[in-house]
Amino acid sequence: MNTRNAEVQTWQAYLKNRATRTRDGRFLVYGERPILRALECRWPLETFVYRLGAPEPSAWARRVLDSSGVPSVGLVPEVMAELAEPTESVPDLVAVAVTRRPELEDFQPGSADEPPTVVVIDRPASPARLGALIRSSVAFGAEGVIVTGSGADHYDPQSVRASDGALFAVPVLRASGPAQVVAFRDRQQQRGIDTRIVGSDDHGGIALDDLEFGGATVLVLGDDTETLAPAWQQACDELVCIPTDGTLGSPAAAAVALYEISRQRRALR
């Protein structure tokens, strides 16, 4: 096996295999907006892989190859097809990116004057849904996302694409469960940042718009479940519900809750 074939097989593994991504500290980025956002956020990119021959790479892909300074490798369409995402066409361009694994113990967002919002996503089952939740979090000003439990990998290509590049804009951290998030809240309070853990739970708590969100907030969301696990209910300082018929779904629920937090904070300025 030549070196190029071995590289392609390794990249294929990053597409499908979480253990290989974790072992090598590498993942794949597909799509114009995610790749451009990675460059904008100065994310470490190791290699660009592009399609040789007809049809020529798109104008945006050619601009990236010509101006980014990232090493590039061209593959004939038949080989490039082996890196295509399921149900997607042969890509113009794929980025091989380096993973970042920030530690929750080192995470110190915001200040007393600029209270942060941090989103916790508990045990996400779907990479695509996780990516959508990260996208909503960033869109409404969250300063970080914490993924708890043994859920989906945020470096799964489906998650990266669904985040629309938001993954590269804020720290995405991992924690085993509520105890680590409570310890994070306590560290924030020791920094002089009044912080509450607020859980979204359709079966309990007060209506979302009845709670004041002037201070720092750690917003805990389940993954398309109507109620949080008992350990989370105990860890939360407040529980809120979004009055619906129960079919909203976690990405939409996150967007509603984050909008309400940002709306209240704008009104206080």
Coordinates of C-alpha atoms in Angstrom, one line a residue:
M1 CA 0.0 0.0 0.0
N2 CA 1.4 3.4 -0.9
T3 CA 1.4 6.4 1.4
R4 CA -1.4 8.2 -0.4
N5 CA -3.7 5.1 -0.2
A6 CA -2.9 4.9 3.5
E7 CA -3.8 8.5 4.0
V8 CA -7.1 8.2 2.2
Q9 CA -8.0 5.2 4.4
T10 CA -7.1 7.2 7.5
W11 CA -9.3 10.1 6.3
Q12 CA -12.1 7.6 5.6
A13 CA -11.9 6.4 9.2
Y14 CA -12.3 10.0 10.4
L15 CA -15.5 10.1 8.5
K16 CA -17.0 7.0 10.2
N17 CA -15.0 6.1 13.3
R18 CA -15.1 8.1 16.5
A19 CA -12.4 6.0 18.1
T20 CA -10.0 6.8 15.3
R21 CA -10.8 10.5 15.4
T22 CA -10.2 10.5 19.2
R23 CA -7.0 8.6 18.9
D24 CA -5.5 10.8 16.2
G25 CA -7.0 14.1 17.3
R26 CA -8.2 14.7 13.8
F27 CA -11.6 15.2 12.1
L28 CA -13.1 16.2 8.8
V29 CA -14.9 19.4 7.8
Y30 CA -17.3 19.5 4.9
G31 CA -19.1 22.4 3.2
E32 CA -18.4 26.0 2.3
R33 CA -19.7 27.8 5.5
P34 CA -18.0 25.4 8.0
I35 CA -14.7 25.5 6.2
L36 CA -14.7 29.3 5.9
R37 CA -15.8 29.7 9.5
A38 CA -12.9 27.4 10.6
L39 CA -10.5 29.7 8.7
E40 CA -12.1 32.8 10.1
C41 CA -11.7 31.4 13.7
R42 CA -8.1 30.4 13.0
W43 CA -8.9 26.8 13.8
P44 CA -5.8 24.5 13.2
L45 CA -6.3 22.9 9.8
E46 CA -3.8 20.2 8.8
T47 CA -4.6 19.5 5.1
F48 CA -7.1 20.4 2.4
V49 CA -8.2 17.5 0.2
Y50 CA -9.6 18.6 -3.1
R51 CA -11.1 17.0 -6.3
L52 CA -8.9 16.9 -9.3
G53 CA -10.1 17.1 -12.9
A54 CA -13.6 17.9 -14.2
P55 CA -15.7 19.4 -12.9
E56 CA -13.2 21.9 -11.6
P57 CA -13.5 22.9 -7.9
S58 CA -15.9 25.7 -7.2
A59 CA -14.7 29.3 -7.1
W60 CA -14.9 29.4 -3.3
A61 CA -12.9 26.2 -3.0
R62 CA -10.2 27.5 -5.4
R63 CA -9.9 30.8 -3.4
V64 CA -9.4 28.8 -0.2
L65 CA -6.8 26.6 -1.8
D66 CA -4.9 29.6 -3.2
S67 CA -5.1 31.9 -0.2
S68 CA -5.2 29.8 3.0
G69 CA -1.6 28.7 3.2
V70 CA -2.8 25.2 4.3
P71 CA -1.1 22.3 2.6
S72 CA -3.4 20.6 0.0
V73 CA -3.7 17.2 -1.6
G74 CA -5.6 16.5 -4.9
L75 CA -7.5 13.3 -5.5
V76 CA -9.1 12.0 -8.6
P77 CA -12.9 12.0 -8.4
E78 CA -13.2 8.2 -7.9
V79 CA -11.0 8.4 -4.8
M80 CA -12.5 11.7 -3.6
A81 CA -15.8 9.9 -3.7
E82 CA -14.6 7.6 -0.9
L83 CA -14.5 10.7 1.3
A84 CA -18.1 11.7 0.5
E85 CA -20.6 11.9 3.3
P86 CA -23.5 9.5 3.2
T87 CA -26.3 10.8 0.9
E88 CA -24.0 13.7 -0.3
S89 CA -22.3 14.2 -3.6
V90 CA -18.5 14.1 -4.2
P91 CA -17.2 17.1 -2.3
D92 CA -15.1 19.9 -3.9
L93 CA -13.0 20.3 -0.8
V94 CA -12.6 18.6 2.6
A95 CA -10.5 20.0 5.5
V96 CA -8.6 17.7 7.8
A97 CA -8.7 19.6 11.1
V98 CA -7.0 19.1 14.5
T99 CA -9.3 18.5 17.5
R100 CA -9.3 20.8 20.5
R101 CA -10.1 19.3 23.9
P102 CA -10.4 22.2 26.3
E103 CA -10.8 21.3 30.0
L104 CA -13.8 22.4 31.9
E105 CA -11.6 23.2 34.9
D106 CA -9.8 25.8 32.9
F107 CA -13.0 27.4 31.4
Q108 CA -13.5 30.9 32.8
P109 CA -16.1 32.7 30.6
G110 CA -17.5 36.2 31.1
S111 CA -17.2 38.6 34.1
A112 CA -19.4 40.2 36.7
D113 CA -20.1 43.0 34.3
E114 CA -20.7 40.7 31.3
P115 CA -22.5 37.7 32.8
P116 CA -22.1 34.7 30.4
T117 CA -24.6 32.2 29.1
V118 CA -23.3 28.6 28.9
V119 CA -25.3 25.8 27.4
V120 CA -25.2 22.2 28.7
I121 CA -26.4 19.4 26.4
D122 CA -27.0 16.2 28.3
R123 CA -26.3 12.9 26.5
P124 CA -27.0 13.9 22.9
A125 CA -27.9 10.8 20.8
S126 CA -27.8 12.4 17.4
P127 CA -24.6 14.1 16.0
A128 CA -26.8 16.2 13.6
R129 CA -29.0 17.4 16.5
L130 CA -25.9 18.2 18.6
G131 CA -24.6 20.3 15.8
A132 CA -27.9 22.2 15.5
L133 CA -27.9 22.8 19.3
I134 CA -24.3 24.2 19.1
R135 CA -25.4 26.4 16.2
S136 CA -28.4 27.8 18.2
S137 CA -26.2 28.4 21.2
V138 CA -23.7 30.4 19.3
A139 CA -26.4 32.4 17.4
F140 CA -27.8 33.7 20.6
G141 CA -24.5 34.6 22.3
A142 CA -23.6 31.6 24.4
E143 CA -19.9 31.7 25.4
G144 CA -19.5 27.9 25.5
V145 CA -21.2 24.6 25.2
I146 CA -20.7 21.7 27.6
V147 CA -21.7 18.2 26.4
T148 CA -22.3 15.8 29.3
G149 CA -22.4 12.0 29.4
S150 CA -21.5 9.5 26.7
G151 CA -23.5 11.1 23.9
A152 CA -22.7 12.0 20.3
D153 CA -19.2 13.2 19.3
H154 CA -19.2 16.9 18.4
Y155 CA -16.4 16.2 16.0
D156 CA -18.6 13.8 14.0
P157 CA -18.8 15.2 10.5
Q158 CA -22.6 15.3 10.8
S159 CA -22.3 17.5 13.9
V160 CA -19.7 19.7 12.3
R161 CA -21.9 20.3 9.2
A162 CA -25.1 20.9 11.2
S163 CA -23.3 23.4 13.4
D164 CA -22.7 25.4 10.2
G165 CA -19.3 26.3 11.5
A166 CA -20.5 27.4 15.0
L167 CA -18.4 24.6 16.5
F168 CA -15.3 26.7 15.7
A169 CA -16.6 29.9 17.4
V170 CA -16.8 28.9 21.0
P171 CA -15.3 26.3 23.3
V172 CA -17.1 22.9 23.3
L173 CA -16.2 21.0 26.4
R174 CA -17.0 17.6 27.7
A175 CA -18.1 16.6 31.3
S176 CA -19.2 13.3 32.8
G177 CA -22.3 14.7 34.5
P178 CA -24.0 17.2 36.9
A179 CA -21.2 17.2 39.5
Q180 CA -18.7 18.7 37.1
V181 CA -21.2 21.4 36.0
V182 CA -22.0 22.3 39.6
A183 CA -18.3 22.6 40.3
F184 CA -18.0 24.9 37.3
R185 CA -20.9 27.1 38.6
D186 CA -19.1 27.3 42.0
R187 CA -15.9 28.4 40.4
Q188 CA -17.7 31.1 38.5
Q189 CA -19.3 32.3 41.7
Q190 CA -15.8 32.4 43.4
R191 CA -14.8 34.7 40.5
G192 CA -17.6 37.1 41.6
I193 CA -20.0 36.0 38.8
D194 CA -23.4 35.3 40.2
T195 CA -24.3 32.1 38.3
R196 CA -27.4 29.9 38.3
I197 CA -28.0 26.5 36.7
V198 CA -31.3 26.5 34.9
G199 CA -32.8 23.3 33.6
S200 CA -35.4 23.1 30.8
D201 CA -38.0 20.5 31.8
D202 CA -41.4 20.3 30.3
H203 CA -42.8 18.5 33.4
G204 CA -41.8 21.0 36.0
G205 CA -40.6 24.5 36.9
I206 CA -42.0 27.9 36.1
A207 CA -42.7 29.3 32.6
L208 CA -39.6 30.3 30.8
D209 CA -40.6 34.0 30.5
D210 CA -41.5 34.2 34.2
L211 CA -37.8 33.8 35.2
E212 CA -35.4 36.7 35.3
F213 CA -32.2 36.0 33.4
G214 CA -30.2 39.1 34.3
G215 CA -27.3 37.1 35.7
A216 CA -25.0 34.4 34.4
T217 CA -26.9 31.3 33.3
V218 CA -25.9 27.7 32.8
L219 CA -28.8 26.4 30.7
V220 CA -29.2 22.6 30.8
L221 CA -31.0 20.9 27.9
G222 CA -31.9 17.2 27.5
D223 CA -31.7 15.5 24.1
D224 CA -35.3 15.4 22.9
T225 CA -36.6 14.2 26.3
E226 CA -39.5 15.9 28.0
T227 CA -37.9 15.8 31.5
L228 CA -34.4 16.0 32.9
A229 CA -32.8 13.1 34.7
P230 CA -33.3 13.2 38.5
A231 CA -29.6 14.0 39.1
W232 CA -29.9 17.1 36.9
Q233 CA -33.1 18.2 38.6
Q234 CA -31.3 18.1 41.9
A235 CA -28.3 20.0 40.4
C236 CA -30.4 22.8 38.9
D237 CA -31.1 26.0 40.9
E238 CA -34.2 26.5 38.8
L239 CA -36.4 24.5 36.4
V240 CA -38.2 26.2 33.6
C241 CA -40.7 24.9 31.0
I242 CA -41.6 26.1 27.6
P243 CA -45.4 25.9 27.3
T244 CA -46.0 23.8 24.1
D245 CA -47.8 20.7 23.1
G246 CA -44.6 18.7 23.7
T247 CA -43.5 18.4 20.1
L248 CA -41.0 21.3 20.0
G249 CA -37.8 19.2 20.0
S250 CA -34.5 20.1 21.6
P251 CA -32.9 22.4 18.9
A252 CA -36.1 24.5 18.7
A253 CA -36.5 24.5 22.5
A254 CA -32.9 25.6 22.9
A255 CA -33.4 28.5 20.4
V256 CA -36.6 29.6 22.3
A257 CA -34.8 29.6 25.7
L258 CA -31.7 31.3 24.4
Y259 CA -33.7 33.9 22.7
E260 CA -35.6 34.7 25.9
I261 CA -32.3 35.0 27.8
S262 CA -30.8 37.4 25.2
R263 CA -34.1 39.3 24.9
Q264 CA -34.1 40.0 28.7
R265 CA -30.5 41.0 28.7
R266 CA -31.0 43.5 25.8
A267 CA -33.9 45.0 27.7
L268 CA -31.6 45.7 30.7
R269 CA -29.0 47.6 28.7

